Amino acid sequence: VVFRPSNTDDSFDSLKLGGARVHRYSDPDPGKDDTEYVMWYHGRDSTLTADNSLPPLSTGRIGRATSRNGLAWERDAVGSFDTDKEGVSLGLNTDSWWGFDTAHVGLGQVMMPMSTPSIRSEGGVYVMYYMGGSFEETKINEYLDGEKKAMVPDEAVIKGMKMRIGAAISQDGVTWGRVEGDDPSGACMVPYDSSDENQSVDTKDEKGKPLEIPEEMYCGWPEVVVNPLGENESADATLDESRNNFFMYYSTMIKDTKEKAIGFGVSNSGFASWSKRGIVLKPSGPLDGAGCARCNIVAKATLNADGLWEEGSNGWVMFYEGVSSEDGKHRILAAESDDLMSWNKLGLALDVGEGDDAWDVKGVGSPHVIRLDDGFFRMYYTGEGPDGETAVGVAKSVD
């Protein structure tokens, strides 16, 4: 365990936390040893669960922590000056009562498209993709099927479950400004509802292939990947307004089947407007038969003789959270792709902790993988212990 909920009662993350996303920065001058790790994560305090009206998640507000080695972390106790609570980088939306993110927010991803993933440049702009829920009520049994649905009274409702996805930008990674999305709620990606007159979906993709876009119950935990240039594309290709420069993968529930799956969308700008392209990963076996969610995508790379990581044309690996249809526990699984659109499942990547008292014995998920200078990969993940407490842990791999 490298990061636990705060032991300060009035802290925004004193009850639960999760969704850690870590960036490792170093100076381009090899003579300087000023490596810094920055972690963004979401957390919840007891005030958001006082009336049990919100989903039982670790989402609430988004915070930030720093480290010199990526293992010992120090919280940002101040946070952004314009948030609704101290120590928070992105808080609840208190400016727009109609917004999608007024009740709780959760982290999807933070990226810096203006520089390489490991070098922080002057003038670089951070982009945060996050999900949020409002005080809109939906019936609980709409998210259930079979025996579980029959156990819940028809009039029982929940707030903040119809989550949507938004974006925010920052110059320093501390203070964030929301980017207004195309949806009236301010979101840039929303669950598809055929009865919503504000929504429309493409019937065919860029190659003319018919698309199947199922209706969805929520959209959350976004993971955005920059669409790499093809062999025959020049750098100017990204200026083409018809090119999909960004791919988004998000967690959703399919309305008709109640399956938890990973959806896929595309965008030219990466901000206000996204177009759905369907489902890329669905439950299919014992390890993820009860659901697929919360993914992180990493380009395959090797360490060269100079100690630098080289990304070739070998494809990508998706680490995702699978819910077992046998014991109901969450585990981290892997899939691979050579085009970022079709994925082949590889199986188990990280199992739950061993022993009844292990801090992550009840489940592991929300993976985020970074590369280290020694040729190893480090995975940050959220674990749940026997008492229900969540914390952030670390695992290491050479491949």
Short mmCIF file of C-alpha atoms in Angstrom, two decimals:
data_model
loop_
_atom_site.label_atom_id
_atom_site.label_comp_id
_atom_site.label_asym_id
_atom_site.label_seq_id
_atom_site.Cartn_x
_atom_site.Cartn_y
_atom_site.Cartn_z
CA VAL A 1 0.00 0.00 0.00
CA VAL A 2 1.36 3.43 -0.92
CA PHE A 3 -1.67 5.68 -0.35
CA ARG A 4 -4.59 5.40 2.04
CA PRO A 5 -7.61 7.59 2.87
CA SER A 6 -6.73 10.65 4.94
CA ASN A 7 -6.86 10.29 8.72
CA THR A 8 -8.16 13.85 8.97
CA ASP A 9 -11.93 13.65 9.41
CA ASP A 10 -12.80 16.77 7.42
CA SER A 11 -10.55 15.89 4.47
CA PHE A 12 -12.34 15.28 1.17
CA ASP A 13 -10.78 11.77 0.96
CA SER A 14 -11.24 10.60 4.54
CA LEU A 15 -13.70 7.79 3.72
CA LYS A 16 -12.61 6.22 0.42
CA LEU A 17 -10.27 6.90 -2.46
CA GLY A 18 -9.34 5.40 -5.81
CA GLY A 19 -8.76 6.00 -9.51
CA ALA A 20 -5.08 6.94 -9.13
CA ARG A 21 -3.39 8.30 -12.26
CA VAL A 22 0.36 8.86 -11.97
CA HIS A 23 2.74 10.86 -14.15
CA ARG A 24 6.50 10.58 -13.80
CA TYR A 25 8.42 13.67 -14.87
CA SER A 26 12.13 14.20 -15.37
CA ASP A 27 14.27 17.00 -16.72
CA PRO A 28 15.60 16.46 -20.27
CA ASP A 29 19.09 17.26 -18.89
CA PRO A 30 20.55 13.86 -17.86
CA GLY A 31 22.82 15.62 -15.36
CA LYS A 32 19.86 16.65 -13.21
CA ASP A 33 18.20 14.29 -10.76
CA ASP A 34 14.88 15.99 -10.23
CA THR A 35 12.44 13.20 -10.99
CA GLU A 36 8.98 13.93 -9.64
CA TYR A 37 5.87 11.83 -9.51
CA VAL A 38 2.44 13.43 -9.51
CA MET A 39 -0.70 11.49 -8.63
CA TRP A 40 -4.26 12.63 -9.25
CA TYR A 41 -7.01 10.59 -7.65
CA HIS A 42 -10.58 10.88 -6.44
CA GLY A 43 -11.82 10.55 -2.88
CA ARG A 44 -14.97 10.72 -0.81
CA ASP A 45 -15.80 11.86 2.72
CA SER A 46 -18.73 10.94 4.93
CA THR A 47 -20.75 14.05 4.06
CA LEU A 48 -21.42 12.62 0.58
CA THR A 49 -22.80 9.39 2.00
CA ALA A 50 -24.82 10.85 4.89
CA ASP A 51 -28.19 10.07 3.32
CA ASN A 52 -27.05 7.09 1.18
CA SER A 53 -28.50 8.78 -1.91
CA LEU A 54 -25.35 8.50 -4.07
CA PRO A 55 -23.85 5.34 -5.62
CA PRO A 56 -21.54 3.45 -3.19
CA LEU A 57 -18.36 4.44 -5.03
CA SER A 58 -15.09 6.14 -4.05
CA THR A 59 -15.91 9.13 -6.26
CA GLY A 60 -16.53 12.55 -4.72
CA ARG A 61 -13.86 15.12 -5.49
CA ILE A 62 -10.45 14.97 -7.20
CA GLY A 63 -7.17 15.62 -5.40
CA ARG A 64 -3.45 15.63 -6.05
CA ALA A 65 -0.32 14.26 -4.36
CA THR A 66 3.42 14.37 -5.14
CA SER A 67 6.38 12.07 -4.55
CA ARG A 68 10.11 11.80 -5.26
CA ASN A 69 10.07 8.04 -5.76
CA GLY A 70 6.45 7.20 -6.55
CA LEU A 71 6.08 5.25 -3.30
CA ALA A 72 6.00 7.77 -0.46
CA TRP A 73 3.36 10.41 -1.18
CA GLU A 74 2.51 13.85 0.17
CA ARG A 75 -0.99 15.25 -0.31
CA ASP A 76 -1.56 18.70 -1.73
CA ALA A 77 -3.19 20.17 1.37
CA VAL A 78 -4.12 23.45 -0.33
CA GLY A 79 -5.53 22.43 -3.68
CA SER A 80 -7.13 24.81 -6.15
CA PHE A 81 -8.27 28.20 -4.91
CA ASP A 82 -11.68 27.95 -6.56
CA THR A 83 -12.91 24.54 -5.37
CA ASP A 84 -15.68 23.87 -2.88
CA LYS A 85 -13.35 22.23 -0.33
CA GLU A 86 -9.73 22.60 0.82
CA GLY A 87 -7.15 20.25 -0.65
CA VAL A 88 -9.20 19.60 -3.79
CA SER A 89 -7.99 20.08 -7.37
CA LEU A 90 -11.36 19.60 -9.07
CA GLY A 91 -14.43 19.78 -6.88
CA LEU A 92 -18.16 19.71 -7.33
CA ASN A 93 -19.63 22.02 -9.94
CA THR A 94 -21.17 24.81 -7.87
CA ASP A 95 -21.41 27.30 -10.74
CA SER A 96 -23.94 25.50 -12.96
CA TRP A 97 -26.88 23.93 -11.15
CA TRP A 98 -27.85 22.14 -14.36
CA GLY A 99 -24.39 20.60 -14.75
CA PHE A 100 -23.73 16.86 -14.94
CA ASP A 101 -21.14 17.03 -12.14
CA THR A 102 -22.89 18.74 -9.21
CA ALA A 103 -23.18 15.72 -6.85
CA HIS A 104 -19.88 13.84 -7.25
CA VAL A 105 -16.92 13.63 -9.63
CA GLY A 106 -14.36 10.93 -10.33
CA LEU A 107 -11.07 10.82 -12.19
CA GLY A 108 -10.61 9.14 -15.54
CA GLN A 109 -7.27 10.35 -16.85
CA VAL A 110 -4.79 13.23 -16.93
CA MET A 111 -2.63 13.77 -20.00
CA MET A 112 -0.29 16.34 -21.50
CA PRO A 113 -0.74 16.38 -25.28
CA MET A 114 1.61 19.34 -25.65
CA SER A 115 4.70 17.32 -24.67
CA THR A 116 5.98 13.75 -24.42
CA PRO A 117 4.55 11.62 -21.63
CA SER A 118 7.73 11.87 -19.54
CA ILE A 119 9.04 15.39 -20.12
CA ARG A 120 7.25 18.36 -18.62
CA SER A 121 7.61 21.29 -21.00
CA GLU A 122 7.14 24.99 -20.41
CA GLY A 123 3.68 25.97 -21.56
CA GLY A 124 2.42 22.39 -21.51
CA VAL A 125 -1.31 22.07 -20.95
CA TYR A 126 -2.74 19.36 -18.74
CA VAL A 127 -6.02 17.83 -19.86
CA MET A 128 -8.18 15.96 -17.37
CA TYR A 129 -10.98 13.63 -18.40
CA TYR A 130 -13.38 12.90 -15.59
CA MET A 131 -16.91 11.68 -14.92
CA GLY A 132 -19.59 13.19 -12.78
CA GLY A 133 -23.08 12.65 -11.50
CA SER A 134 -25.82 15.15 -10.69
CA PHE A 135 -28.73 15.05 -8.26
CA GLU A 136 -30.93 13.60 -11.00
CA GLU A 137 -32.82 10.56 -9.69
CA THR A 138 -33.11 7.25 -11.50
CA LYS A 139 -34.74 4.02 -10.36
CA ILE A 140 -32.31 1.56 -8.80
CA ASN A 141 -33.93 -1.45 -10.47
CA GLU A 142 -33.10 0.02 -13.89
CA TYR A 143 -29.50 -1.05 -13.20
CA LEU A 144 -30.42 -4.56 -12.04
CA ASP A 145 -31.82 -7.71 -13.58
CA GLY A 146 -33.05 -11.10 -12.48
CA GLU A 147 -33.27 -11.87 -8.77
CA LYS A 148 -31.55 -8.65 -7.73
CA LYS A 149 -34.15 -6.53 -9.47
CA ALA A 150 -36.98 -8.36 -7.71
CA MET A 151 -35.41 -7.60 -4.32
CA VAL A 152 -35.54 -3.81 -4.78
CA PRO A 153 -38.80 -1.84 -4.39
CA ASP A 154 -39.91 -0.30 -7.67
CA GLU A 155 -40.04 3.18 -6.12
CA ALA A 156 -36.45 3.05 -4.80
CA VAL A 157 -34.25 5.70 -6.45
CA ILE A 158 -30.60 6.73 -6.52
CA LYS A 159 -28.96 10.05 -7.35
CA GLY A 160 -25.84 10.60 -9.43
CA MET A 161 -25.81 7.20 -11.13
CA LYS A 162 -26.46 8.44 -14.66
CA MET A 163 -22.85 9.56 -14.97
CA ARG A 164 -21.48 11.56 -17.87
CA ILE A 165 -17.95 12.47 -18.96
CA GLY A 166 -16.35 15.92 -19.08
CA ALA A 167 -12.97 17.56 -19.64
CA ALA A 168 -10.96 20.20 -17.79
CA ILE A 169 -7.66 21.95 -18.55
CA SER A 170 -4.88 23.35 -16.39
CA GLN A 171 -1.56 25.14 -16.76
CA ASP A 172 -0.07 23.72 -13.56
CA GLY A 173 -2.00 20.54 -12.78
CA VAL A 174 -3.40 22.13 -9.61
CA THR A 175 -6.06 24.63 -10.71
CA TRP A 176 -8.51 23.38 -13.31
CA GLY A 177 -11.04 24.99 -15.60
CA ARG A 178 -13.94 22.99 -16.98
CA VAL A 179 -14.35 22.74 -20.77
CA GLU A 180 -17.96 23.05 -21.87
CA GLY A 181 -19.04 19.99 -23.81
CA ASP A 182 -21.69 19.81 -26.53
CA ASP A 183 -24.32 18.24 -24.28
CA PRO A 184 -26.66 20.72 -22.50
CA SER A 185 -25.34 19.38 -19.18
CA GLY A 186 -21.80 20.47 -20.10
CA ALA A 187 -20.60 16.91 -20.69
CA CYS A 188 -18.67 15.83 -23.77
CA MET A 189 -19.71 12.16 -23.66
CA VAL A 190 -23.09 10.95 -22.39
CA PRO A 191 -24.87 7.58 -22.21
CA TYR A 192 -26.70 6.97 -25.44
CA ASP A 193 -30.46 7.36 -25.16
CA SER A 194 -32.40 7.09 -28.40
CA SER A 195 -35.28 9.10 -26.92
CA ASP A 196 -33.06 12.11 -26.15
CA GLU A 197 -33.57 14.70 -28.90
CA ASN A 198 -30.21 16.29 -28.07
CA GLN A 199 -28.36 13.13 -29.08
CA SER A 200 -27.49 11.65 -32.42
CA VAL A 201 -25.14 8.82 -33.35
CA ASP A 202 -23.36 7.86 -36.54
CA THR A 203 -24.77 4.86 -38.39
CA LYS A 204 -21.48 4.11 -40.17
CA ASP A 205 -17.81 4.53 -39.29
CA GLU A 206 -15.12 6.27 -41.38
CA LYS A 207 -14.77 3.22 -43.64
CA GLY A 208 -18.50 2.91 -44.24
CA LYS A 209 -18.92 -0.05 -41.91
CA PRO A 210 -22.30 -0.13 -40.13
CA LEU A 211 -22.16 0.76 -36.44
CA GLU A 212 -24.09 -0.83 -33.60
CA ILE A 213 -24.53 1.69 -30.79
CA PRO A 214 -26.48 0.23 -27.85
CA GLU A 215 -28.39 2.37 -25.40
CA GLU A 216 -26.41 2.95 -22.21
CA MET A 217 -27.14 3.58 -18.53
CA TYR A 218 -24.05 5.68 -17.71
CA CYS A 219 -20.61 6.73 -19.02
CA GLY A 220 -17.61 6.88 -16.70
CA TRP A 221 -13.91 6.26 -16.09
CA PRO A 222 -12.67 7.67 -19.44
CA GLU A 223 -9.32 6.66 -20.87
CA VAL A 224 -8.12 8.76 -23.83
CA VAL A 225 -5.41 7.73 -26.30
CA VAL A 226 -3.83 9.86 -29.01
CA ASN A 227 -4.41 8.27 -32.40
CA PRO A 228 -0.87 7.75 -33.79
CA LEU A 229 0.04 8.86 -37.27
CA GLY A 230 -0.01 6.14 -39.89
CA GLU A 231 2.97 5.23 -42.06
CA ASN A 232 1.62 7.30 -44.93
CA GLU A 233 0.50 10.28 -42.84
CA SER A 234 2.46 13.50 -42.36
CA ALA A 235 2.47 15.60 -39.20
CA ASP A 236 -0.05 17.92 -40.88
CA ALA A 237 -2.60 15.10 -40.95
CA THR A 238 -3.70 16.02 -37.42
CA LEU A 239 -4.95 19.36 -38.79
CA ASP A 240 -7.51 17.60 -40.95
CA GLU A 241 -10.85 18.25 -39.26
CA SER A 242 -12.18 14.91 -40.46
CA ARG A 243 -9.38 12.93 -38.78
CA ASN A 244 -10.05 11.21 -35.45
CA ASN A 245 -7.04 12.40 -33.46
CA PHE A 246 -8.27 10.99 -30.14
CA PHE A 247 -9.83 7.72 -29.03
CA MET A 248 -11.82 7.45 -25.80
CA TYR A 249 -12.56 4.24 -23.93
CA TYR A 250 -15.15 4.43 -21.17
CA SER A 251 -17.04 2.18 -18.75
CA THR A 252 -20.74 1.77 -19.32
CA MET A 253 -23.73 -0.48 -18.72
CA ILE A 254 -25.70 -1.66 -21.75
CA LYS A 255 -29.36 -0.88 -21.12
CA ASP A 256 -30.93 -3.98 -22.69
CA THR A 257 -28.61 -6.63 -21.25
CA LYS A 258 -27.37 -4.86 -18.07
CA GLU A 259 -23.83 -5.87 -19.08
CA LYS A 260 -20.95 -3.78 -17.78
CA ALA A 261 -18.76 -3.15 -20.80
CA ILE A 262 -16.15 -0.81 -22.27
CA GLY A 263 -17.35 1.61 -24.94
CA PHE A 264 -15.36 3.49 -27.56
CA GLY A 265 -15.58 7.00 -29.01
CA VAL A 266 -13.58 9.22 -31.36
CA SER A 267 -12.89 12.95 -31.63
CA ASN A 268 -10.95 15.39 -33.74
CA SER A 269 -10.23 17.92 -30.97
CA GLY A 270 -10.42 15.74 -27.88
CA PHE A 271 -12.63 18.22 -26.06
CA ALA A 272 -16.28 19.17 -26.57
CA SER A 273 -17.42 16.75 -29.24
CA TRP A 274 -17.09 12.95 -29.35
CA SER A 275 -18.75 10.35 -31.58
CA LYS A 276 -19.56 6.85 -30.32
CA ARG A 277 -18.25 3.82 -32.14
CA GLY A 278 -19.83 1.04 -30.09
CA ILE A 279 -18.58 -1.50 -27.55
CA VAL A 280 -15.01 -2.82 -27.74
CA LEU A 281 -14.93 -5.14 -24.72
CA LYS A 282 -17.78 -7.19 -23.21
CA PRO A 283 -18.01 -9.90 -20.54
CA SER A 284 -17.09 -13.29 -21.98
CA GLY A 285 -15.63 -15.68 -19.42
CA PRO A 286 -15.35 -16.56 -15.73
CA LEU A 287 -12.82 -13.82 -14.95
CA ASP A 288 -14.93 -11.00 -16.41
CA GLY A 289 -18.29 -12.68 -16.87
CA ALA A 290 -19.94 -10.17 -14.54
CA GLY A 291 -18.44 -7.09 -16.15
CA CYS A 292 -15.56 -5.19 -17.77
CA ALA A 293 -14.62 -1.67 -16.65
CA ARG A 294 -11.98 0.96 -15.78
CA CYS A 295 -9.23 0.46 -18.34
CA ASN A 296 -5.75 1.86 -18.96
CA ILE A 297 -4.04 1.56 -22.35
CA VAL A 298 -0.26 1.44 -22.77
CA ALA A 299 1.71 1.30 -26.01
CA LYS A 300 4.03 -1.68 -26.23
CA ALA A 301 7.64 -0.54 -25.87
CA THR A 302 11.17 -1.83 -25.31
CA LEU A 303 14.18 -0.32 -23.55
CA ASN A 304 17.03 0.35 -26.00
CA ALA A 305 20.79 0.28 -25.37
CA ASP A 306 20.74 3.95 -24.35
CA GLY A 307 18.23 3.30 -21.61
CA LEU A 308 15.35 4.96 -23.47
CA TRP A 309 11.93 3.49 -24.11
CA GLU A 310 11.07 2.98 -27.78
CA GLU A 311 7.50 2.54 -28.95
CA GLY A 312 7.43 0.50 -32.12
CA SER A 313 4.52 -0.67 -34.22
CA ASN A 314 3.84 -3.67 -32.01
CA GLY A 315 0.50 -2.44 -30.73
CA TRP A 316 -1.04 -1.69 -27.35
CA VAL A 317 -2.00 -3.43 -24.14
CA MET A 318 -5.23 -2.65 -22.30
CA PHE A 319 -5.32 -3.33 -18.58
CA TYR A 320 -8.89 -3.45 -17.35
CA GLU A 321 -11.00 -4.42 -14.39
CA GLY A 322 -12.89 -7.67 -14.73
CA VAL A 323 -15.66 -8.80 -12.39
CA SER A 324 -15.72 -12.56 -11.85
CA SER A 325 -18.96 -14.41 -12.52
CA GLU A 326 -17.82 -17.07 -10.04
CA ASP A 327 -16.87 -15.20 -6.83
CA GLY A 328 -17.90 -11.62 -7.72
CA LYS A 329 -14.42 -10.25 -7.04
CA HIS A 330 -12.75 -7.58 -9.19
CA ARG A 331 -9.39 -8.46 -10.76
CA ILE A 332 -7.10 -6.77 -13.27
CA LEU A 333 -7.04 -8.41 -16.68
CA ALA A 334 -5.27 -7.60 -19.95
CA ALA A 335 -6.08 -7.42 -23.66
CA GLU A 336 -4.01 -6.45 -26.69
CA SER A 337 -4.62 -4.70 -30.00
CA ASP A 338 -2.69 -3.64 -33.07
CA ASP A 339 -5.18 -0.98 -34.17
CA LEU A 340 -6.77 0.32 -30.91
CA MET A 341 -10.17 -0.87 -32.11
CA SER A 342 -10.21 -4.66 -32.00
CA TRP A 343 -9.02 -6.25 -28.76
CA ASN A 344 -7.92 -9.80 -27.93
CA LYS A 345 -8.20 -10.80 -24.28
CA LEU A 346 -5.04 -12.17 -22.64
CA GLY A 347 -6.32 -13.16 -19.22
CA LEU A 348 -5.28 -12.37 -15.65
CA ALA A 349 -2.71 -9.64 -15.00
CA LEU A 350 -3.10 -9.05 -11.24
CA ASP A 351 -5.04 -11.17 -8.76
CA VAL A 352 -6.52 -10.18 -5.43
CA GLY A 353 -4.32 -10.34 -2.33
CA GLU A 354 -3.66 -13.65 -0.61
CA GLY A 355 -4.90 -14.31 2.89
CA ASP A 356 -8.08 -13.23 4.63
CA ASP A 357 -6.40 -10.13 6.09
CA ALA A 358 -4.72 -8.87 2.91
CA TRP A 359 -5.42 -5.19 2.29
CA ASP A 360 -6.65 -6.01 -1.26
CA VAL A 361 -8.29 -9.39 -0.68
CA LYS A 362 -11.79 -8.27 -1.72
CA GLY A 363 -10.82 -6.80 -5.08
CA VAL A 364 -8.28 -4.95 -7.24
CA GLY A 365 -8.98 -2.54 -10.09
CA SER A 366 -8.53 0.91 -11.67
CA PRO A 367 -5.05 0.03 -13.03
CA HIS A 368 -2.58 2.62 -14.26
CA VAL A 369 0.80 1.53 -15.67
CA ILE A 370 3.96 3.64 -16.07
CA ARG A 371 7.45 2.77 -17.33
CA LEU A 372 10.58 3.04 -15.18
CA ASP A 373 14.19 3.68 -16.18
CA ASP A 374 15.29 0.22 -15.03
CA GLY A 375 13.21 -1.53 -17.67
CA PHE A 376 10.37 -2.44 -15.35
CA PHE A 377 6.72 -1.44 -15.49
CA ARG A 378 4.96 -0.18 -12.37
CA MET A 379 1.22 -0.56 -11.93
CA TYR A 380 -0.77 1.61 -9.55
CA TYR A 381 -4.12 0.13 -8.64
CA THR A 382 -6.98 0.42 -6.17
CA GLY A 383 -7.51 -2.39 -3.72
CA GLU A 384 -10.30 -3.16 -1.27
CA GLY A 385 -9.70 -4.81 2.08
CA PRO A 386 -11.83 -7.10 4.24
CA ASP A 387 -13.33 -4.09 6.06
CA GLY A 388 -14.26 -2.32 2.81
CA GLU A 389 -11.47 0.26 3.02
CA THR A 390 -9.94 1.24 -0.32
CA ALA A 391 -6.31 2.24 -0.87
CA VAL A 392 -3.78 2.59 -3.68
CA GLY A 393 -1.16 -0.09 -4.10
CA VAL A 394 1.75 -0.85 -6.44
CA ALA A 395 2.80 -3.89 -8.45
CA LYS A 396 5.87 -4.39 -10.65
CA SER A 397 6.52 -6.35 -13.84
CA VAL A 398 9.34 -6.77 -16.36
CA ASP A 399 7.05 -7.47 -19.32
#
